[in-house]
Amino acid sequence: MKLKKIVCMLLIVALIASIASVLVACKDDEGDPAKITFVLDWAPNTNHVGLYVAKHLGYYAEEGLDVTFVQPGTTGCSADVSTGVGQFGIDFQEQMIYNEQNKVNVTAVAAVIQHNTSGILVKGEVDSLADLNGKKYATWGLAGEEAIVRHYLAESGVNVDSVEFVPNTVQNIVAEFQNPAGVDCLWSYAGWDVTKLRIENITHTFFRMSDDIPVLDYYTPVIIANNDYLKNNAESARKFLKATAKGYQYAIANPRSAADMLMEQNPELKVDPELIYASMEMLKGEYQADAPQWGYIYQARWDAFFDLMWELRTAGMNGPVTDGYGFSNAFLPAAE
């Protein structure tokens, strides 16, 4: 009789253990990482470092997220995110001036870099932008770009009508600036082409827009998100930005280590590690700069830029952009 009781108890224990294992398995199934597709704006570079750090160090996994990075389609990142190709992506405020009137379904949820590090990069050594009279500028042919560049040049004393706008076919900034027949100037970023020319000791002059015209201190680039995703998956969106912010904070404190993580996940960058390391050294002070936290967007600067674009009657704009349109700080982690 005692043996029967023991056998019975063992069977009950085994049954309980079996049920428990099934319940755990069900819980694991329900707890599968939430999949997020992130649409880059361009090939991986140091602007993206916080994203790759967050993936490499498991910050996304800690938040229950499985994040995949993809290249943008021919229509651009905002269109891809708006149509659901990805839940998040990277774009630029100057490319978002048409989103409201075209009902593009995205919102900027974080500033990748706090201040505009872009400007006009000029071949050789010049005293001022006024020296560009009669020179060739390499343009991407975008309405927003042309409006900004023409305004910046005009405000800097350039006879804009004398500047020849030619298609931007520059693939190698060093070769272009060593070629006497190449373009004389183009729009570029301090953390990339400017840094590369400095490393290679190629004579150049860089005019940073935000240093000269405060209203051009807008947000470029920014992380955008699909509006429907934000509405229906607000908690996952907050987790994604929490992990991403940790990635950028790590990069700020550990630029060389972050650069190694970026290159490990993107081996094509290893062909020029000196550029990656130097770019990170330059950008480590720019990701957050003087903002209360990484990613924060100031509405006054955001609105002022859109107001300028309408004031310039930028091609394709049907009217002014509504104040406060197109961005939100609500999904950022609480500032420490």
CSV table of N, CA and C in Angstrom, one decimal, residues 149-277:
chain,number,residue,atom,x,y,z
A,149,VAL,N,20.8,75.7,-49.6
A,149,VAL,CA,22.1,76.2,-50.1
A,149,VAL,C,22.1,77.6,-50.7
A,150,ARG,N,21.1,77.8,-51.5
A,150,ARG,CA,20.9,79.2,-52.1
A,150,ARG,C,20.8,80.2,-51.1
A,151,HIS,N,20.0,79.9,-50.0
A,151,HIS,CA,19.8,80.9,-48.9
A,151,HIS,C,21.2,81.1,-48.2
A,152,TYR,N,21.8,80.0,-47.9
A,152,TYR,CA,23.1,80.1,-47.1
A,152,TYR,C,24.1,80.9,-47.9
A,153,LEU,N,24.3,80.6,-49.2
A,153,LEU,CA,25.2,81.3,-50.0
A,153,LEU,C,24.9,82.8,-50.2
A,154,ALA,N,23.6,83.1,-50.4
A,154,ALA,CA,23.2,84.5,-50.5
A,154,ALA,C,23.5,85.3,-49.3
A,155,GLU,N,23.2,84.7,-48.1
A,155,GLU,CA,23.4,85.3,-46.8
A,155,GLU,C,24.9,85.5,-46.5
A,156,SER,N,25.7,84.7,-47.2
A,156,SER,CA,27.2,84.8,-47.0
A,156,SER,C,27.9,85.6,-48.1
A,157,GLY,N,27.1,86.4,-48.8
A,157,GLY,CA,27.7,87.3,-49.8
A,157,GLY,C,28.0,86.8,-51.1
A,158,VAL,N,27.4,85.6,-51.5
A,158,VAL,CA,27.7,85.0,-52.8
A,158,VAL,C,26.7,85.5,-53.8
A,159,ASN,N,27.1,85.8,-55.0
A,159,ASN,CA,26.2,86.0,-56.1
A,159,ASN,C,25.7,84.6,-56.6
A,160,VAL,N,24.6,84.2,-56.1
A,160,VAL,CA,24.2,82.8,-56.3
A,160,VAL,C,24.0,82.5,-57.8
A,161,ASP,N,23.5,83.5,-58.5
A,161,ASP,CA,23.3,83.3,-60.0
A,161,ASP,C,24.5,82.9,-60.7
A,162,SER,N,25.7,83.3,-60.1
A,162,SER,CA,27.0,83.0,-60.8
A,162,SER,C,27.5,81.6,-60.5
A,163,VAL,N,26.9,80.9,-59.5
A,163,VAL,CA,27.3,79.6,-59.1
A,163,VAL,C,26.6,78.6,-60.0
A,164,GLU,N,27.4,77.7,-60.6
A,164,GLU,CA,26.9,76.6,-61.5
A,164,GLU,C,26.5,75.4,-60.7
A,165,PHE,N,25.2,75.0,-60.6
A,165,PHE,CA,24.8,73.8,-59.9
A,165,PHE,C,24.9,72.7,-60.9
A,166,VAL,N,25.8,71.7,-60.6
A,166,VAL,CA,26.0,70.5,-61.5
A,166,VAL,C,25.6,69.3,-60.7
A,167,PRO,N,25.2,68.2,-61.4
A,167,PRO,CA,24.9,67.0,-60.7
A,167,PRO,C,26.0,66.4,-59.8
A,168,ASN,N,25.6,66.0,-58.6
A,168,ASN,CA,26.6,65.4,-57.7
A,168,ASN,C,26.9,64.0,-58.0
A,169,THR,N,28.1,63.7,-58.6
A,169,THR,CA,28.5,62.4,-58.9
A,169,THR,C,29.8,62.0,-58.1
A,170,VAL,N,30.0,62.7,-57.0
A,170,VAL,CA,31.2,62.5,-56.2
A,170,VAL,C,31.1,61.2,-55.5
A,171,GLN,N,32.1,60.3,-55.8
A,171,GLN,CA,32.2,59.0,-55.1
A,171,GLN,C,33.3,59.0,-54.1
A,172,ASN,N,34.3,59.7,-54.4
A,172,ASN,CA,35.6,59.7,-53.5
A,172,ASN,C,36.0,61.2,-53.3
A,173,ILE,N,35.8,61.6,-52.1
A,173,ILE,CA,36.0,63.1,-51.9
A,173,ILE,C,37.5,63.4,-52.0
A,174,VAL,N,38.4,62.5,-51.7
A,174,VAL,CA,39.8,62.8,-51.8
A,174,VAL,C,40.2,63.0,-53.3
A,175,ALA,N,39.7,62.0,-54.1
A,175,ALA,CA,40.0,62.1,-55.6
A,175,ALA,C,39.4,63.3,-56.2
A,176,GLU,N,38.2,63.7,-55.7
A,176,GLU,CA,37.5,64.8,-56.3
A,176,GLU,C,38.2,66.1,-56.0
A,177,PHE,N,38.7,66.2,-54.7
A,177,PHE,CA,39.4,67.5,-54.4
A,177,PHE,C,40.8,67.5,-54.9
A,178,GLN,N,41.3,66.4,-55.4
A,178,GLN,CA,42.7,66.4,-56.0
A,178,GLN,C,42.6,66.7,-57.5
A,179,ASN,N,41.4,66.6,-58.0
A,179,ASN,CA,41.1,66.8,-59.4
A,179,ASN,C,40.9,68.2,-59.8
A,180,PRO,N,41.7,68.9,-60.5
A,180,PRO,CA,41.5,70.4,-60.8
A,180,PRO,C,40.2,70.6,-61.6
A,181,ALA,N,39.8,69.6,-62.4
A,181,ALA,CA,38.6,69.7,-63.2
A,181,ALA,C,37.3,69.4,-62.4
A,182,GLY,N,37.5,68.9,-61.2
A,182,GLY,CA,36.3,68.5,-60.4
A,182,GLY,C,35.5,69.7,-59.9
A,183,VAL,N,34.5,69.4,-59.1
A,183,VAL,CA,33.6,70.4,-58.5
A,183,VAL,C,34.4,71.3,-57.5
A,184,ASP,N,33.9,72.5,-57.3
A,184,ASP,CA,34.6,73.4,-56.3
A,184,ASP,C,34.1,73.2,-54.9
A,185,CYS,N,32.8,72.8,-54.8
A,185,CYS,CA,32.2,72.7,-53.5
A,185,CYS,C,31.0,71.8,-53.5
A,186,LEU,N,30.6,71.4,-52.3
A,186,LEU,CA,29.4,70.5,-52.1
A,186,LEU,C,29.0,70.6,-50.7
A,187,TRP,N,27.8,70.1,-50.5
A,187,TRP,CA,27.2,70.0,-49.1
A,187,TRP,C,27.8,68.8,-48.5
A,188,SER,N,28.3,68.9,-47.3
A,188,SER,CA,28.9,67.7,-46.6
A,188,SER,C,28.8,67.8,-45.1
A,189,TYR,N,29.2,66.8,-44.4
A,189,TYR,CA,29.1,66.7,-43.0
A,189,TYR,C,30.5,66.7,-42.3
A,190,ALA,N,30.6,67.4,-41.2
A,190,ALA,CA,31.9,67.5,-40.5
A,190,ALA,C,32.5,66.1,-40.1
A,191,GLY,N,31.6,65.2,-39.8
A,191,GLY,CA,32.0,63.9,-39.3
A,191,GLY,C,32.4,62.9,-40.3
A,192,TRP,N,32.3,63.3,-41.6
A,192,TRP,CA,32.6,62.3,-42.6
A,192,TRP,C,33.6,62.8,-43.7
A,193,ASP,N,33.2,63.5,-44.7
A,193,ASP,CA,34.1,64.0,-45.8
A,193,ASP,C,35.1,64.9,-45.2
A,194,VAL,N,34.7,65.8,-44.3
A,194,VAL,CA,35.6,66.8,-43.8
A,194,VAL,C,36.7,66.1,-42.9
A,195,THR,N,36.3,65.1,-42.2
A,195,THR,CA,37.2,64.4,-41.4
A,195,THR,C,38.2,63.6,-42.3
A,196,LYS,N,37.7,63.0,-43.4
A,196,LYS,CA,38.5,62.3,-44.3
A,196,LYS,C,39.6,63.2,-44.9
A,197,LEU,N,39.2,64.4,-45.4
A,197,LEU,CA,40.1,65.3,-46.0
A,197,LEU,C,41.2,65.7,-45.0
A,198,ARG,N,40.8,65.9,-43.7
A,198,ARG,CA,41.8,66.3,-42.7
A,198,ARG,C,42.8,65.2,-42.5
A,199,ILE,N,42.3,63.9,-42.4
A,199,ILE,CA,43.2,62.8,-42.3
A,199,ILE,C,44.2,62.7,-43.4
A,200,GLU,N,43.7,62.9,-44.6
A,200,GLU,CA,44.6,62.8,-45.8
A,200,GLU,C,45.4,64.1,-46.1
A,201,ASN,N,45.3,65.1,-45.3
A,201,ASN,CA,46.0,66.4,-45.5
A,201,ASN,C,45.7,67.0,-46.8
A,202,ILE,N,44.4,66.9,-47.2
A,202,ILE,CA,43.9,67.6,-48.5
A,202,ILE,C,43.4,68.9,-48.1
A,203,THR,N,44.0,70.0,-48.7
A,203,THR,CA,43.6,71.3,-48.4
A,203,THR,C,42.1,71.5,-48.7
A,204,HIS,N,41.4,72.1,-47.8
A,204,HIS,CA,39.9,72.3,-47.9
A,204,HIS,C,39.5,73.4,-46.9
A,205,THR,N,38.3,73.9,-47.1
A,205,THR,CA,37.7,74.9,-46.2
A,205,THR,C,36.3,74.5,-45.9
A,206,PHE,N,35.9,74.4,-44.7
A,206,PHE,CA,34.5,74.0,-44.3
A,206,PHE,C,33.8,75.1,-43.6
A,207,PHE,N,32.6,75.4,-44.1
A,207,PHE,CA,31.7,76.4,-43.5
A,207,PHE,C,30.5,75.7,-42.9
A,208,ARG,N,30.5,75.6,-41.6
A,208,ARG,CA,29.4,74.9,-40.9
A,208,ARG,C,28.2,75.9,-40.9
A,209,MET,N,27.0,75.4,-41.4
A,209,MET,CA,25.9,76.3,-41.6
A,209,MET,C,25.4,76.8,-40.2
A,210,SER,N,25.3,76.0,-39.2
A,210,SER,CA,24.8,76.4,-37.9
A,210,SER,C,25.6,77.4,-37.2
A,211,ASP,N,26.9,77.5,-37.6
A,211,ASP,CA,27.8,78.5,-37.0
A,211,ASP,C,27.4,79.9,-37.5
A,212,ASP,N,26.9,80.0,-38.7
A,212,ASP,CA,26.7,81.3,-39.4
A,212,ASP,C,25.3,81.7,-39.3
A,213,ILE,N,24.3,80.8,-39.4
A,213,ILE,CA,22.9,81.2,-39.5
A,213,ILE,C,22.1,80.3,-38.5
A,214,PRO,N,21.7,80.8,-37.3
A,214,PRO,CA,21.1,80.0,-36.3
A,214,PRO,C,19.9,79.2,-36.7
A,215,VAL,N,19.1,79.7,-37.6
A,215,VAL,CA,17.9,79.0,-38.1
A,215,VAL,C,18.3,77.8,-38.9
A,216,LEU,N,19.5,77.7,-39.3
A,216,LEU,CA,19.9,76.5,-40.0
A,216,LEU,C,20.5,75.4,-39.1
A,217,ASP,N,20.4,75.7,-37.8
A,217,ASP,CA,20.7,74.6,-36.8
A,217,ASP,C,19.5,73.7,-36.6
A,218,TYR,N,19.1,73.0,-37.6
A,218,TYR,CA,18.0,72.1,-37.5
A,218,TYR,C,18.5,70.7,-37.3
A,219,TYR,N,17.5,69.8,-37.3
A,219,TYR,CA,17.8,68.4,-36.9
A,219,TYR,C,18.1,67.5,-38.2
A,220,THR,N,19.4,67.0,-38.2
A,220,THR,CA,19.8,66.2,-39.4
A,220,THR,C,20.9,65.3,-38.9
A,221,PRO,N,20.7,64.0,-38.8
A,221,PRO,CA,19.5,63.3,-39.1
A,221,PRO,C,18.7,63.0,-37.9
A,222,VAL,N,17.5,62.4,-38.1
A,222,VAL,CA,16.6,62.1,-37.0
A,222,VAL,C,16.1,60.6,-37.2
A,223,ILE,N,15.7,60.0,-36.1
A,223,ILE,CA,15.0,58.7,-36.2
A,223,ILE,C,13.5,58.9,-36.3
A,224,ILE,N,12.9,58.3,-37.3
A,224,ILE,CA,11.5,58.4,-37.5
A,224,ILE,C,10.8,57.1,-37.3
A,225,ALA,N,9.5,57.1,-37.0
A,225,ALA,CA,8.7,55.9,-36.7
A,225,ALA,C,7.4,56.0,-37.5
A,226,ASN,N,6.9,54.8,-37.8
A,226,ASN,CA,5.6,54.7,-38.4
A,226,ASN,C,4.5,55.1,-37.4
A,227,ASN,N,3.6,56.0,-37.7
A,227,ASN,CA,2.6,56.5,-36.8
A,227,ASN,C,1.7,55.4,-36.2
A,228,ASP,N,1.3,54.5,-37.1
A,228,ASP,CA,0.4,53.4,-36.7
A,228,ASP,C,1.1,52.5,-35.7
A,229,TYR,N,2.4,52.3,-35.9
A,229,TYR,CA,3.2,51.5,-35.0
A,229,TYR,C,3.3,52.2,-33.6
A,230,LEU,N,3.5,53.5,-33.6
A,230,LEU,CA,3.6,54.2,-32.4
A,230,LEU,C,2.3,54.1,-31.6
A,231,LYS,N,1.2,54.2,-32.3
A,231,LYS,CA,-0.2,54.2,-31.7
A,231,LYS,C,-0.5,52.8,-31.1
A,232,ASN,N,-0.1,51.8,-31.9
A,232,ASN,CA,-0.5,50.4,-31.5
A,232,ASN,C,0.5,49.6,-30.7
A,233,ASN,N,1.8,50.2,-30.7
A,233,ASN,CA,2.9,49.5,-30.0
A,233,ASN,C,3.7,50.5,-29.2
A,234,ALA,N,3.1,51.3,-28.5
A,234,ALA,CA,3.8,52.4,-27.8
A,234,ALA,C,4.8,51.9,-26.8
A,235,GLU,N,4.6,50.8,-26.1
A,235,GLU,CA,5.5,50.3,-25.2
A,235,GLU,C,6.8,49.7,-25.9
A,236,SER,N,6.6,49.0,-27.0
A,236,SER,CA,7.7,48.5,-27.7
A,236,SER,C,8.5,49.7,-28.3
A,237,ALA,N,7.8,50.8,-28.7
A,237,ALA,CA,8.6,51.9,-29.2
A,237,ALA,C,9.4,52.5,-28.1
A,238,ARG,N,8.9,52.6,-26.9
A,238,ARG,CA,9.7,53.2,-25.8
A,238,ARG,C,10.9,52.3,-25.5
A,239,LYS,N,10.7,51.0,-25.6
A,239,LYS,CA,11.8,50.0,-25.3
A,239,LYS,C,12.8,50.2,-26.4
A,240,PHE,N,12.4,50.3,-27.6
A,240,PHE,CA,13.4,50.5,-28.7
A,240,PHE,C,14.2,51.8,-28.5
A,241,LEU,N,13.6,52.9,-28.1
A,241,LEU,CA,14.3,54.1,-28.0
A,241,LEU,C,15.2,54.1,-26.7
A,242,LYS,N,14.7,53.4,-25.7
A,242,LYS,CA,15.5,53.2,-24.4
A,242,LYS,C,16.8,52.5,-24.7
A,243,ALA,N,16.7,51.4,-25.5
A,243,ALA,CA,17.9,50.6,-25.9
A,243,ALA,C,18.8,51.4,-26.8
A,244,THR,N,18.2,52.2,-27.7
A,244,THR,CA,19.0,53.0,-28.7
A,244,THR,C,19.7,54.1,-28.0
A,245,ALA,N,19.0,54.7,-27.0
A,245,ALA,CA,19.7,55.8,-26.3
A,245,ALA,C,20.9,55.3,-25.5
A,246,LYS,N,20.7,54.1,-24.9
A,246,LYS,CA,21.9,53.4,-24.2
A,246,LYS,C,23.0,53.2,-25.2
A,247,GLY,N,22.7,52.8,-26.4
A,247,GLY,CA,23.7,52.6,-27.4
A,247,GLY,C,24.5,53.9,-27.7
A,248,TYR,N,23.8,55.0,-27.9
A,248,TYR,CA,24.5,56.2,-28.2
A,248,TYR,C,25.2,56.8,-26.9
A,249,GLN,N,24.7,56.6,-25.8
A,249,GLN,CA,25.4,57.0,-24.5
A,249,GLN,C,26.7,56.2,-24.4
A,250,TYR,N,26.6,54.9,-24.7
A,250,TYR,CA,27.9,54.1,-24.7
A,250,TYR,C,28.9,54.7,-25.7
A,251,ALA,N,28.4,55.0,-26.9
A,251,ALA,CA,29.3,55.5,-27.9
A,251,ALA,C,29.9,56.8,-27.5
A,252,ILE,N,29.2,57.7,-26.8
A,252,ILE,CA,29.7,59.0,-26.3
A,252,ILE,C,30.8,58.7,-25.3
A,253,ALA,N,30.6,57.8,-24.5
A,253,ALA,CA,31.6,57.5,-23.4
A,253,ALA,C,32.8,56.6,-23.9
A,254,ASN,N,32.5,55.8,-24.9
A,254,ASN,CA,33.5,54.9,-25.4
A,254,ASN,C,33.6,54.9,-27.0
A,255,PRO,N,34.1,56.0,-27.5
A,255,PRO,CA,34.0,56.1,-29.0
A,255,PRO,C,34.8,55.1,-29.8
A,256,ARG,N,36.0,54.7,-29.3
A,256,ARG,CA,36.8,53.8,-30.0
A,256,ARG,C,36.2,52.4,-29.9
A,257,SER,N,35.7,52.0,-28.8
A,257,SER,CA,35.1,50.7,-28.6
A,257,SER,C,33.8,50.6,-29.5
A,258,ALA,N,33.0,51.7,-29.5
A,258,ALA,CA,31.8,51.8,-30.3
A,258,ALA,C,32.2,51.6,-31.8
A,259,ALA,N,33.3,52.3,-32.2
A,259,ALA,CA,33.7,52.2,-33.6
A,259,ALA,C,34.0,50.8,-34.0
A,260,ASP,N,34.7,50.0,-33.0
A,260,ASP,CA,35.0,48.6,-33.3
A,260,ASP,C,33.8,47.8,-33.5
A,261,MET,N,32.7,48.1,-32.7
A,261,MET,CA,31.5,47.3,-32.8
A,261,MET,C,30.8,47.6,-34.1
A,262,LEU,N,30.8,48.9,-34.6
A,262,LEU,CA,30.3,49.2,-35.9
A,262,LEU,C,31.0,48.5,-37.0
A,263,MET,N,32.3,48.5,-36.9
A,263,MET,CA,33.1,47.8,-38.0
A,263,MET,C,32.9,46.3,-37.9
A,264,GLU,N,32.8,45.7,-36.8
A,264,GLU,CA,32.6,44.3,-36.7
A,264,GLU,C,31.3,43.8,-37.4
A,265,GLN,N,30.3,44.6,-37.2
A,265,GLN,CA,29.0,44.3,-37.8
A,265,GLN,C,28.9,44.7,-39.3
A,266,ASN,N,29.8,45.6,-39.7
A,266,ASN,CA,29.9,46.1,-41.1
A,266,ASN,C,31.3,46.0,-41.6
A,267,PRO,N,31.8,44.8,-42.0
A,267,PRO,CA,33.2,44.6,-42.3
A,267,PRO,C,33.7,45.6,-43.4
A,268,GLU,N,32.8,46.0,-44.3
A,268,GLU,CA,33.3,46.9,-45.4
A,268,GLU,C,33.9,48.2,-44.8
A,269,LEU,N,33.5,48.6,-43.6
A,269,LEU,CA,34.1,49.8,-43.0
A,269,LEU,C,35.5,49.6,-42.6
A,270,LYS,N,36.0,48.4,-42.5
A,270,LYS,CA,37.3,48.1,-42.0
A,270,LYS,C,38.4,48.5,-43.0
A,271,VAL,N,38.0,48.9,-44.2
A,271,VAL,CA,39.0,49.3,-45.2
A,271,VAL,C,39.6,50.7,-44.8
A,272,ASP,N,38.9,51.4,-43.9
A,272,ASP,CA,39.4,52.7,-43.5
A,272,ASP,C,39.1,52.9,-42.0
A,273,PRO,N,39.7,52.1,-41.2
A,273,PRO,CA,39.4,52.3,-39.7
A,273,PRO,C,39.8,53.6,-39.2
A,274,GLU,N,40.8,54.3,-39.7
A,274,GLU,CA,41.3,55.6,-39.2
A,274,GLU,C,40.2,56.6,-39.4
A,275,LEU,N,39.4,56.5,-40.5
A,275,LEU,CA,38.3,57.4,-40.7
A,275,LEU,C,37.2,57.2,-39.6
A,276,ILE,N,36.9,55.9,-39.4
A,276,ILE,CA,35.8,55.6,-38.4
A,276,ILE,C,36.2,56.0,-37.0
A,277,TYR,N,37.5,55.8,-36.6
A,277,TYR,CA,37.9,56.2,-35.3
A,277,TYR,C,37.9,57.8,-35.2
